[in-house]
Coordinates of C-alpha atoms in Angstrom, one line a residue:
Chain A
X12 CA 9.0 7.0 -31.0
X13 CA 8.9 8.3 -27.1
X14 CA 11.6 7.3 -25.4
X15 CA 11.3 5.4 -22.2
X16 CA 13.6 6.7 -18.5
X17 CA 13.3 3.8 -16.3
X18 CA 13.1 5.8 -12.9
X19 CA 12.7 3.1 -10.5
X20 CA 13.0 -0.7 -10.1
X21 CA 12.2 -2.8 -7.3
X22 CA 11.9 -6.5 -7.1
X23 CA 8.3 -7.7 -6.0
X24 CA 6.4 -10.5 -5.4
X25 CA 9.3 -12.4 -8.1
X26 CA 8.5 -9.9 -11.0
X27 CA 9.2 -6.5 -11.3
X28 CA 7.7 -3.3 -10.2
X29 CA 9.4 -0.2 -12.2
X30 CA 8.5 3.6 -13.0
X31 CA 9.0 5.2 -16.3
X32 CA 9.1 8.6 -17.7
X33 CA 8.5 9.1 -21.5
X34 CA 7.1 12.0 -23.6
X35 CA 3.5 12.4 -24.3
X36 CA 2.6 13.4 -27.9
X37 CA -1.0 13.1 -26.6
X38 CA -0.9 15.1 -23.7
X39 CA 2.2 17.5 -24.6
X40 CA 4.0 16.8 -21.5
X41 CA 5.9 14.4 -20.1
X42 CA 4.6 11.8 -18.6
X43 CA 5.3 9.8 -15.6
X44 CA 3.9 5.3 -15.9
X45 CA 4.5 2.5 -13.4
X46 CA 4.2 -1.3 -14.8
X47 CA 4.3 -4.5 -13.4
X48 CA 6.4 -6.9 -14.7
X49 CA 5.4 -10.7 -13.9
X50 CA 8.6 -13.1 -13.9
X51 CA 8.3 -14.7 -17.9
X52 CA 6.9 -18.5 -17.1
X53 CA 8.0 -20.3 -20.0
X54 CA 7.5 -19.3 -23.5
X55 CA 3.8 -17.4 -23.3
X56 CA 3.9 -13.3 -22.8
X57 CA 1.7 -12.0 -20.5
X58 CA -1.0 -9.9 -21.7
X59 CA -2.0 -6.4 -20.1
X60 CA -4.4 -5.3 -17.4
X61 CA -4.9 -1.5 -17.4
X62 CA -5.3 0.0 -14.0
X63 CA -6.7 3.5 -13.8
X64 CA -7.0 5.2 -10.3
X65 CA -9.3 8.0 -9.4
X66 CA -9.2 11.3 -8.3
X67 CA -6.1 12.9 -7.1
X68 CA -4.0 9.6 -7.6
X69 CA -0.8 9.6 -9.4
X70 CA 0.9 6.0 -10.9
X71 CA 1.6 5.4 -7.2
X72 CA -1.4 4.9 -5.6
X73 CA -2.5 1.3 -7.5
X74 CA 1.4 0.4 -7.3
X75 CA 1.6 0.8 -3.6
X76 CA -1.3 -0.2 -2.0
X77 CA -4.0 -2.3 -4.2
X78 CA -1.6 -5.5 -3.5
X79 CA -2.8 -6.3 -7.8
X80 CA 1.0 -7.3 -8.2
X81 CA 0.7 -10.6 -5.8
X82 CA -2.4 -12.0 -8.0
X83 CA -0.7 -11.2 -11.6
X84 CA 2.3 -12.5 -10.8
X85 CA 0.3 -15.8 -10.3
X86 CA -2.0 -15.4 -13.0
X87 CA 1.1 -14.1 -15.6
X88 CA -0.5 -10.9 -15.8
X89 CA 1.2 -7.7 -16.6
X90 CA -0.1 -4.6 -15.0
X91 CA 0.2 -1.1 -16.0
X92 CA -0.7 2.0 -13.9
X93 CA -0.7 5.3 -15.7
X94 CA -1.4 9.0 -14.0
X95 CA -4.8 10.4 -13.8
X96 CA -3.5 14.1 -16.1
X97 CA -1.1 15.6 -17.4
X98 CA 1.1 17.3 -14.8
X99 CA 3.3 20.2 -14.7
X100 CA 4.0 24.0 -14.5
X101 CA 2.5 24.6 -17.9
X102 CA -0.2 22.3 -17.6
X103 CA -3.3 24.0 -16.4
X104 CA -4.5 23.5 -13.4
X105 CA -7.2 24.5 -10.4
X106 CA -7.2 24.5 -6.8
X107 CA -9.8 22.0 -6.6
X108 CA -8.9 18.2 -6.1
X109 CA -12.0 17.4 -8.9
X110 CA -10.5 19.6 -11.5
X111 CA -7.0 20.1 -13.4
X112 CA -4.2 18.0 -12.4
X113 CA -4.9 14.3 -11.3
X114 CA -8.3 15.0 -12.5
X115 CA -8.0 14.2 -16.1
X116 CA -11.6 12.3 -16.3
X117 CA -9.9 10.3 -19.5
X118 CA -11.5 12.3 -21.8
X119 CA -10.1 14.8 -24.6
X120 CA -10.4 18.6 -23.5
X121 CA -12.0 20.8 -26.2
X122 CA -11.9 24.0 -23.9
X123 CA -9.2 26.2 -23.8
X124 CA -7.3 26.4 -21.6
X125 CA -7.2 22.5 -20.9
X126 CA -7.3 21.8 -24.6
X127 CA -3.8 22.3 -25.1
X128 CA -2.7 19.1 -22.7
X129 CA -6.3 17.3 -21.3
X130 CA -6.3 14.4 -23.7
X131 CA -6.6 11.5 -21.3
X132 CA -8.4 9.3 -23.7
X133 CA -6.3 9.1 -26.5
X134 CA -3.5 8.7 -24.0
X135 CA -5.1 5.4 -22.7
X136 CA -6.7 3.9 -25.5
X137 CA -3.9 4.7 -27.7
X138 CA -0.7 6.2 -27.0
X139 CA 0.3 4.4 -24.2
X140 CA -0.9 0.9 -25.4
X141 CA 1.3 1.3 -28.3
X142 CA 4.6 2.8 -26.1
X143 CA 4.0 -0.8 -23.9
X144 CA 3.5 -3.0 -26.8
X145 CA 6.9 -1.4 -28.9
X146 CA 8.8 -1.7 -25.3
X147 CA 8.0 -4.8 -23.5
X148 CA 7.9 -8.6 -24.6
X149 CA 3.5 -8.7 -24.5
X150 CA 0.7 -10.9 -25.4
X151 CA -1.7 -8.4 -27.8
X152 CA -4.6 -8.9 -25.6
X153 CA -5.6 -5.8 -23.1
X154 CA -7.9 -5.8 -20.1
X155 CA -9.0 -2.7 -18.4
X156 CA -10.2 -1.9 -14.8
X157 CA -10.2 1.0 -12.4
X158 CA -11.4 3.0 -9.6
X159 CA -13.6 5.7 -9.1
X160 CA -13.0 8.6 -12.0
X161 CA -11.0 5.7 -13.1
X162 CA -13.4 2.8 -13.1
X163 CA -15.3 5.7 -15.2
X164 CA -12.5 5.6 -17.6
X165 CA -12.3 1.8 -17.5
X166 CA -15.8 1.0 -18.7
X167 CA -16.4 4.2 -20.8
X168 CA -12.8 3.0 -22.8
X169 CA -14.0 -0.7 -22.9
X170 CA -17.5 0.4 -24.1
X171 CA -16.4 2.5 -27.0
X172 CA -13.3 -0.3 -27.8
X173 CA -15.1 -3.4 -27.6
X174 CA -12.8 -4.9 -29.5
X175 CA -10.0 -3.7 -28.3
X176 CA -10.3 -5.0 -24.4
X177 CA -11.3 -8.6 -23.9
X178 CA -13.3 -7.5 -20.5
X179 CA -13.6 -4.5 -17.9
X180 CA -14.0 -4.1 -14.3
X181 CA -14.4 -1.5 -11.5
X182 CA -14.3 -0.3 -8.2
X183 CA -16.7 2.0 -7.2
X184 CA -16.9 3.8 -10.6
X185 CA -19.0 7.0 -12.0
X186 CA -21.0 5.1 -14.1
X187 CA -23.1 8.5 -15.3
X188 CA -21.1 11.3 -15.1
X189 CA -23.2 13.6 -17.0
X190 CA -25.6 13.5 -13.9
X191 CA -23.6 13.6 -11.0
X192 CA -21.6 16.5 -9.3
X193 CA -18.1 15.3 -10.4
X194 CA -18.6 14.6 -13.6
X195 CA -20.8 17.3 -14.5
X196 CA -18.5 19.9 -13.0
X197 CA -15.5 17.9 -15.0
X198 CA -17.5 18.0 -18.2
X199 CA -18.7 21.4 -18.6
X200 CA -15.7 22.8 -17.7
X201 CA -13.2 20.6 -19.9
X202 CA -16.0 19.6 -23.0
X203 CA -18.4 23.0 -22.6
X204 CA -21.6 23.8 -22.0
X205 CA -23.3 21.4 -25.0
X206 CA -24.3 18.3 -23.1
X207 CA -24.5 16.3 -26.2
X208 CA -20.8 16.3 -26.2
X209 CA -20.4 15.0 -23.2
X210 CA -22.7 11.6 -24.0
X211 CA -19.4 10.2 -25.7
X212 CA -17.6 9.4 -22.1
X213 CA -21.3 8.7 -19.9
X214 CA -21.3 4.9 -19.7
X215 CA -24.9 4.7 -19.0
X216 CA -25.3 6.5 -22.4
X217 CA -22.8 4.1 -24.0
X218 CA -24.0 1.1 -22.7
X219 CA -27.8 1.7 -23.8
X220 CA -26.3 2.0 -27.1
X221 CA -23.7 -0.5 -27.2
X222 CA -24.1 -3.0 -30.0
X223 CA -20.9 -5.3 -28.8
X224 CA -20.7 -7.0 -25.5
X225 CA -17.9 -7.5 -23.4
X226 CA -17.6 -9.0 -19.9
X227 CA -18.3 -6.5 -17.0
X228 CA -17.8 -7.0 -13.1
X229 CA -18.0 -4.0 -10.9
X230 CA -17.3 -3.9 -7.3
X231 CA -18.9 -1.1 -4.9
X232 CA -18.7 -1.1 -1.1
X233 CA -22.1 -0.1 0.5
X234 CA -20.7 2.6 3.4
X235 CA -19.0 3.9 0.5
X236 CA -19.4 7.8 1.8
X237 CA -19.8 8.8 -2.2
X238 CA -22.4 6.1 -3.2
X239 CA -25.9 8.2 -3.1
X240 CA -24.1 11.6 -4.5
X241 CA -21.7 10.3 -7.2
X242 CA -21.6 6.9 -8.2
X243 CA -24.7 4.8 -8.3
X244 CA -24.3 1.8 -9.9
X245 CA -27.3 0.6 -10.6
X246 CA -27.6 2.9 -12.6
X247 CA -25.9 1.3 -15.3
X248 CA -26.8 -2.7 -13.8
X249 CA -30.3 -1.5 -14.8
X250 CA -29.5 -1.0 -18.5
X251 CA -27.3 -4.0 -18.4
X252 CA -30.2 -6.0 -17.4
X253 CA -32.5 -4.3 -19.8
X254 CA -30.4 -5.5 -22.6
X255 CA -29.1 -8.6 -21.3
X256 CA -25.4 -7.0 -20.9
X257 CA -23.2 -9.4 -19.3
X258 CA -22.4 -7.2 -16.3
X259 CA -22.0 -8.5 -12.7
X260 CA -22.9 -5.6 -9.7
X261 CA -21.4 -6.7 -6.5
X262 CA -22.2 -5.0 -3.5
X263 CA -20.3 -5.2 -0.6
X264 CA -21.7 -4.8 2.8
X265 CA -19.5 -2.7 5.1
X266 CA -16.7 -1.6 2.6
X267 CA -15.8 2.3 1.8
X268 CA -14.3 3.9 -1.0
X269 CA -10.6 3.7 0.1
X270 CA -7.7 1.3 -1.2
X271 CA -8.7 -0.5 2.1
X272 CA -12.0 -1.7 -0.7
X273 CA -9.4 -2.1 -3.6
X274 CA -7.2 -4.4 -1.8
X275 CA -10.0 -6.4 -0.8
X276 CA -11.5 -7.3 -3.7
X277 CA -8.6 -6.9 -6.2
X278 CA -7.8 -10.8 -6.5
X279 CA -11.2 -11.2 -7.6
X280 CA -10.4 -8.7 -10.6
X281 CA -7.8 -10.3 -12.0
X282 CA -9.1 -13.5 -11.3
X283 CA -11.9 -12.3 -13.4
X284 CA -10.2 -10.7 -16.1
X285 CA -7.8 -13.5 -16.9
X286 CA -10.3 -15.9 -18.0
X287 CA -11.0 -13.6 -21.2
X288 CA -7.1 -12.7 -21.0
X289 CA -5.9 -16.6 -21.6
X290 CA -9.3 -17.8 -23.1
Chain B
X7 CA -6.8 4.3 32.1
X8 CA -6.2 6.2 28.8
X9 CA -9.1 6.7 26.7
X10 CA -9.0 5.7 22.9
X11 CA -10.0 8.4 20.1
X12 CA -11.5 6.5 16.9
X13 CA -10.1 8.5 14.1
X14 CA -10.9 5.7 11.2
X15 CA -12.7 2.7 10.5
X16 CA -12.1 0.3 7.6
X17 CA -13.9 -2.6 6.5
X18 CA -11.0 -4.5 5.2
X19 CA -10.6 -8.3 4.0
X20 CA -13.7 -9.0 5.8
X21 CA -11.7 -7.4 9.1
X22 CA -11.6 -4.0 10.0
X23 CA -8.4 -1.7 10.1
X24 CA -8.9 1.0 12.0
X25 CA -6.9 4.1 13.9
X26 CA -7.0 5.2 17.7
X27 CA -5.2 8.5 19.2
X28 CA -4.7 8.1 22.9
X29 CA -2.7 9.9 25.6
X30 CA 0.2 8.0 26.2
X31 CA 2.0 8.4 29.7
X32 CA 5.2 6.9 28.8
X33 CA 5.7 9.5 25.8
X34 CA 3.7 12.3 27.7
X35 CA 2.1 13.3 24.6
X36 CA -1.1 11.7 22.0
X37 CA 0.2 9.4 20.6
X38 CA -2.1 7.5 17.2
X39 CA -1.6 3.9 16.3
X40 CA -3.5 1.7 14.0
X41 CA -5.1 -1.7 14.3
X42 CA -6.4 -4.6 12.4
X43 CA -8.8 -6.8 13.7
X44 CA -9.8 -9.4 12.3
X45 CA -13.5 -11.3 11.8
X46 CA -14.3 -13.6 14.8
X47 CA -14.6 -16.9 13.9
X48 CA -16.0 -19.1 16.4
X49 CA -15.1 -18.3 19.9
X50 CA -11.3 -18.2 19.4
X51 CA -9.6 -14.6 20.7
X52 CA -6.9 -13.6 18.3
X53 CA -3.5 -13.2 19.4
X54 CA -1.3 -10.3 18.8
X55 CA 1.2 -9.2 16.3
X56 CA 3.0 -5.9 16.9
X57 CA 4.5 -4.2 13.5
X58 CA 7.0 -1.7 14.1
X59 CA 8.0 0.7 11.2
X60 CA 10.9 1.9 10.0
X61 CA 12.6 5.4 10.1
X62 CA 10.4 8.2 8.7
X63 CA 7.1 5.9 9.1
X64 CA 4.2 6.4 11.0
X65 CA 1.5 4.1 11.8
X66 CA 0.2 4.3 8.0
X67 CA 2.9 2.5 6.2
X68 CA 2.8 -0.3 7.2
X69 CA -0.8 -0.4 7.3
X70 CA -1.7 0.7 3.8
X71 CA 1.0 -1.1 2.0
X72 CA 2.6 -4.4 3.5
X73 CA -1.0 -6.0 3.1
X74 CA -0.8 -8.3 5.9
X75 CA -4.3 -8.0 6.8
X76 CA -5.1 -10.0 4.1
X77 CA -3.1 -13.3 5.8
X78 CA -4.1 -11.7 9.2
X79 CA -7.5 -12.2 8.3
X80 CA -6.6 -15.9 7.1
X81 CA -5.1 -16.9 10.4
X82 CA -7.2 -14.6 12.9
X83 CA -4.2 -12.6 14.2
X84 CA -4.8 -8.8 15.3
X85 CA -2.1 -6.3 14.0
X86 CA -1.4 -3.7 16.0
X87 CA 0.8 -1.0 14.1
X88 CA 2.0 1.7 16.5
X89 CA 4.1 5.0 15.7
X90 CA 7.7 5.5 15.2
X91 CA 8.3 8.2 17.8
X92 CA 6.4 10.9 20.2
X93 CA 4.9 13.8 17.6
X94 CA 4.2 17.1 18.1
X95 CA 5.2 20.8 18.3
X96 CA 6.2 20.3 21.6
X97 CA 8.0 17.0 20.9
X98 CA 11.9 17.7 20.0
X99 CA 13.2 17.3 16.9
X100 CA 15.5 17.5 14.2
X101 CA 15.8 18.0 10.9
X102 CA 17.4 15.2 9.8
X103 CA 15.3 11.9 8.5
X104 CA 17.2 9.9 10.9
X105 CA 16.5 11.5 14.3
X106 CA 13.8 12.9 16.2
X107 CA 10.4 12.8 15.0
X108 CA 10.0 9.2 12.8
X109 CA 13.3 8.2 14.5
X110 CA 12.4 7.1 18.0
X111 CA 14.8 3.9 18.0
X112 CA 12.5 2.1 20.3
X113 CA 14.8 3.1 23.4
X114 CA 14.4 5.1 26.4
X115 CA 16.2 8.2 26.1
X116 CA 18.3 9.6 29.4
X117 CA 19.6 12.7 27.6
X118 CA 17.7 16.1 27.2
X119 CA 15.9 17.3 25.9
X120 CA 15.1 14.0 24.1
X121 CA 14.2 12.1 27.6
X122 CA 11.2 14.0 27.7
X123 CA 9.4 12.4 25.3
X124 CA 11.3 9.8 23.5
X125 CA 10.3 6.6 25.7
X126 CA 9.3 4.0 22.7
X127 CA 11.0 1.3 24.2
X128 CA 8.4 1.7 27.3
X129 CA 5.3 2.3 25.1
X130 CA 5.5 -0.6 22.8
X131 CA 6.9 -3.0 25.9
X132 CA 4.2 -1.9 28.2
X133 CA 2.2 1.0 27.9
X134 CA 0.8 0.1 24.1
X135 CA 0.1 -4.1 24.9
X136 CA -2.1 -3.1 28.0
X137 CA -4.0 -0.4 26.5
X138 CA -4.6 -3.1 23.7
X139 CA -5.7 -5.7 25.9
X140 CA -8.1 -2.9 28.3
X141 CA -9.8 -2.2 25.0
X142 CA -10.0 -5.4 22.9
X143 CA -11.0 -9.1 23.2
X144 CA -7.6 -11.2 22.8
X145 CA -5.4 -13.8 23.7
X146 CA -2.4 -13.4 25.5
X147 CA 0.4 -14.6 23.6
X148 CA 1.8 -12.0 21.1
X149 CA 4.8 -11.5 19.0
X150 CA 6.9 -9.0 17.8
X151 CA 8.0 -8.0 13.9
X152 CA 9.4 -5.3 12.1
X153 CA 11.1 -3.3 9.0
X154 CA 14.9 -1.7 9.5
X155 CA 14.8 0.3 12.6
X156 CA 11.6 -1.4 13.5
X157 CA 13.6 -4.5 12.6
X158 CA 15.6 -3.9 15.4
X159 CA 12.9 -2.8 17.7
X160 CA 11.3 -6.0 17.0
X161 CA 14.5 -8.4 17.8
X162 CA 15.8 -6.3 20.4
X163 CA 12.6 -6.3 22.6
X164 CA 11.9 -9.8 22.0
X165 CA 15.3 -10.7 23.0
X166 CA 14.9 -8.3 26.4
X167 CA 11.2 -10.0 27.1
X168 CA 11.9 -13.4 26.0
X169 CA 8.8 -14.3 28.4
X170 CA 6.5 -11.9 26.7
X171 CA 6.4 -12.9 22.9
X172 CA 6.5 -16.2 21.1
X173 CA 8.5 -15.5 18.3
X174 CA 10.4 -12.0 16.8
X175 CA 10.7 -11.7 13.4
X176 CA 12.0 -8.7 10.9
X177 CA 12.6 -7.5 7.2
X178 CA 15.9 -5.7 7.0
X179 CA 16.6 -4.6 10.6
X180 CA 19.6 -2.9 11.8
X181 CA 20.8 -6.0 14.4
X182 CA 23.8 -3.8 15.6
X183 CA 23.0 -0.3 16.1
X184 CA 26.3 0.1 18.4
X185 CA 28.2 -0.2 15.4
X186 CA 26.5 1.4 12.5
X187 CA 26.0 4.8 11.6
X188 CA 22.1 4.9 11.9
X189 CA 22.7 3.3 15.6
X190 CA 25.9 5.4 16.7
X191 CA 24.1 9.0 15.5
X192 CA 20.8 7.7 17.8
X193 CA 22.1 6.3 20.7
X194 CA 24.8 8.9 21.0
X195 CA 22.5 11.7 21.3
X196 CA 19.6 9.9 23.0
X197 CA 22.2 8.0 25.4
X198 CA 24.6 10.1 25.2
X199 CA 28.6 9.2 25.0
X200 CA 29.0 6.2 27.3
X201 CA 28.3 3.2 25.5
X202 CA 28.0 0.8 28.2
X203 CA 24.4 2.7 28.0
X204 CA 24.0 1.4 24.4
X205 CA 24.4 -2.2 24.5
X206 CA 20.4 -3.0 26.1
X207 CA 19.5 -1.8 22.6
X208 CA 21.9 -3.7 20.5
X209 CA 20.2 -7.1 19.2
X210 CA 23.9 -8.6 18.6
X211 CA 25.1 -8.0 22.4
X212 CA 21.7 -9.2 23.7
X213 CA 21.5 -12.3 21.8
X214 CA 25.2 -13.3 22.9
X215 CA 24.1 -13.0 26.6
X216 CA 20.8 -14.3 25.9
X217 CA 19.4 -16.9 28.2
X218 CA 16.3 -17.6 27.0
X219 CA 15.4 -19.0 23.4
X220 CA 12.4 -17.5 21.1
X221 CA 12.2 -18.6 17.4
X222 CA 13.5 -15.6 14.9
X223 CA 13.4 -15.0 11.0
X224 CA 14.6 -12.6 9.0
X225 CA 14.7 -11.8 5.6
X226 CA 17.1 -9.3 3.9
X227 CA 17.0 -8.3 0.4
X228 CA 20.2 -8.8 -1.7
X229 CA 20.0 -5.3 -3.2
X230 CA 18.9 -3.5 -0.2
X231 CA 20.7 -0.1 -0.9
X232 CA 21.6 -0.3 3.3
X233 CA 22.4 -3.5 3.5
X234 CA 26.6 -3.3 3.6
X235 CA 26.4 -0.4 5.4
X236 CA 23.8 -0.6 7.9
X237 CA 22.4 -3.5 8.6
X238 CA 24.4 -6.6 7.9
X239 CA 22.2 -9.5 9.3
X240 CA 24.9 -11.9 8.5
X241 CA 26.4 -11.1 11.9
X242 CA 23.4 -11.6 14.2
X243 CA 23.3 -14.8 12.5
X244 CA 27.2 -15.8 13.2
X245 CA 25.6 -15.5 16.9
X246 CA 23.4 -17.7 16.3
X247 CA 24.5 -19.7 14.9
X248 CA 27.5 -19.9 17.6
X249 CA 25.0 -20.3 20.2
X250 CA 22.7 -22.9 18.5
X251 CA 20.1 -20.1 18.9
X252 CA 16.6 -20.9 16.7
X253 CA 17.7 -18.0 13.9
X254 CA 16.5 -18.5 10.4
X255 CA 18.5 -15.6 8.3
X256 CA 17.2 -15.6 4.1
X257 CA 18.9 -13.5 1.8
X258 CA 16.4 -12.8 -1.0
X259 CA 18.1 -11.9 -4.6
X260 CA 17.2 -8.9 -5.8
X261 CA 14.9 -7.1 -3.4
X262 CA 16.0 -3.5 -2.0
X263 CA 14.6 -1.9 1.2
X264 CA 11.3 -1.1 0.2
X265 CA 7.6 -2.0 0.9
X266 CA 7.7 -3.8 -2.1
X267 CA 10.2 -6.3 -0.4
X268 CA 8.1 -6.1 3.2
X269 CA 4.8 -7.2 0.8
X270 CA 6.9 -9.7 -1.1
X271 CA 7.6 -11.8 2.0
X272 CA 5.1 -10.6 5.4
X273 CA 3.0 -13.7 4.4
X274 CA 5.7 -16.0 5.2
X275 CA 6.6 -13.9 8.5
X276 CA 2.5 -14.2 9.5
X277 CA 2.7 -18.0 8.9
X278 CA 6.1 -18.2 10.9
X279 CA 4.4 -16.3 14.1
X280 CA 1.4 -18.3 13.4
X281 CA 2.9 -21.6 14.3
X282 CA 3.8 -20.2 18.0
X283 CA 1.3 -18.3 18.4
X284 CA -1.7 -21.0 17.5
X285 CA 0.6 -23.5 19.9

């Protein structure tokens, strides 16, 4: 079993906001988590909310400035943040800020050279849910939200483990990355040139297949400066509505695409996740 | 008058948080601050709340991860959150985290070739509140908060300009620079070796020749790693409390120096400047 460094911990909001560093057998590298820790509230654990940042982001981003931690120390929720790659010298890597390190789309790599460490999704769905259940006191029920490439990750994960995540949200996710610039570019170059391997992490594909439902809300600010080019999420309400998915759209008038939008709408997320969380 | 630069705008708990460069005249260089404003509601003008960083800060810190807009918002209070120091190639400087650059002290400095530039004390007393009310609707009354060395910016200037805010308030300031390292290594080479100079900046002198009363709170975290060394609260409040000055000190268990300890408590600071401000 990986064993956990606690790097930092700092008092906040009456729980506990810490940084660990463990191995990754996924990812062949170490890895670098942060984690909420709500103050225990008599005898019931607190289950876990997933939080998956977007493109560039390390663990630090969500931990620093969403302001999450005020709402699930309320709620009794705990949080954890993981990086968006693997990271270091021997992890490949590009110049680009879409591509390589803190760009890990939370998919498994099949091209060399990103084969070798790229394998996001089985970090996230399964190696790192295990490493928090075998090291902190938790409830077995998960949740899942994100932003950008990571609200990507959060609803293509909760769509393919239905069973595993009681609901999902996001904030201005790719909801079709097979037909947009970032997630195209992401996708040939870390799954190849066969599109019909990349239909496995396009949540408008999963969804119009989906056979389970699971409670949806997703969040997107409408002077968001990547709406038209990368995110449309309409996209996906459309399928939702065509098979009577239970996914809320919110748009929000004036909002943008920074952790300015996060903040702003991140009590609602948790608000929203913990009815399925303590249902 | 100097002209403001719009560099950002964010739509932010229904307010807008945005950033202005200007030319400032008492730092004879640009100078960029950020702002909050929040909604209008009904024909009330917000007051102001000035939040002065710490060292190594610039206007962004405090902005992107205190989250104060969100009560901001709640109560209709505009944040204004300036700079730590003059910037620029032209702007001495030092290589040390605690001088220079991200280290202005919020004095006026008197020895070269630092009394160029480093005029903080004059910008946030003057220069900054009437270039905020030129350029934005707002009440009058304002008050004064801040984190370490903005901690003692805060209380210092409050207790020099008793007249000019209602209430001062700070998370983990330095309240007697004149006898701490931080404060020694600043004022000796921005006021140089008489220390006579020094004591207009020390909160602890000023509040035991203070006149004039203006509510104060503090709160200092129990495991702050600066707390025996630097900053030591406990005898601005022996002042006080001598003096039966209006000086509410909390220790709070566990919390170190971080953001994470500003977030934890700046809701309680907003709803303490509130009740003066809303008088």
């Amino acid at each position: 079993m990986s064993t956990l460094e606690l790097l930092e911990n700092h008092r906040l909001f009456g729980g506990w906001q810490q940084r660990y560093r463990h191995y990754s057998s996924s990812l062949n590298c170490p890895m670098t988590f942060s984690i909420f820790l709500p103050e225990p509230r008599g005898t019931r654990l607190p289950p876990t909310l997933y939080c998956l940042a977007g493109l560039t982001c390390t663990d630090e981003n969500f931990s620093s400035k969403s302001g999450a931690q005020r709402v699930a120390q309320q709620l009794g929720i705990l949080l954890v943040m993981p990086d968006t790659s693997p990271r270091g010298d021997k992890v490949a890597n590009d110049e680009a800020y879409d591509l390589g390190q803190g760009a890990g789309f939370y998919l498994n790599a099949t091209q060399p050279p990103w084969s070798e460490h790229f394998r996001m999704y089985d970090y996230i769905q399964s190696e790192l849910p295990l490493l928090i259940r075998d090291n902190f006191d938790i409830d077995e029920r998960q949740a899942i939200m994100g932003h950008s490439m990571g609200g990507h990750g959060a609803l293509m994960l909760a769509l393919r483990n239905p069973g595993q995540f009681t609901s999902a949200s996001a904030f201005a996710p790719v909801v079709n990355p097979c037909d947009v610039p970032w997630g195209q570019k992401a996708f040939r170059t870390y799954l190849g040139q066969d599109e019909t391997q990349w239909w496995q992490y396009d949540s408008c594909h999963l969804l119009r297949c989906a056979e389970h439902q699971l409670p949806m809300l997703i969040d997107q600010g409408e002077s968001d400066q990547f709406l038209a080019g990368q995110l449309q999420p309409e996209r996906l309400e459309a399928i939702a509505s065509e098979k009577n998915y239970p996914l809320t759209l919110r748009i929000q008038p004036g909002y943008d695409h920074s952790y300015f939008f996060i903040s702003s709408v991140v009590e609602d997320h948790l608000r929203f996740h913990a009815q399925f969380l303590f249902d």
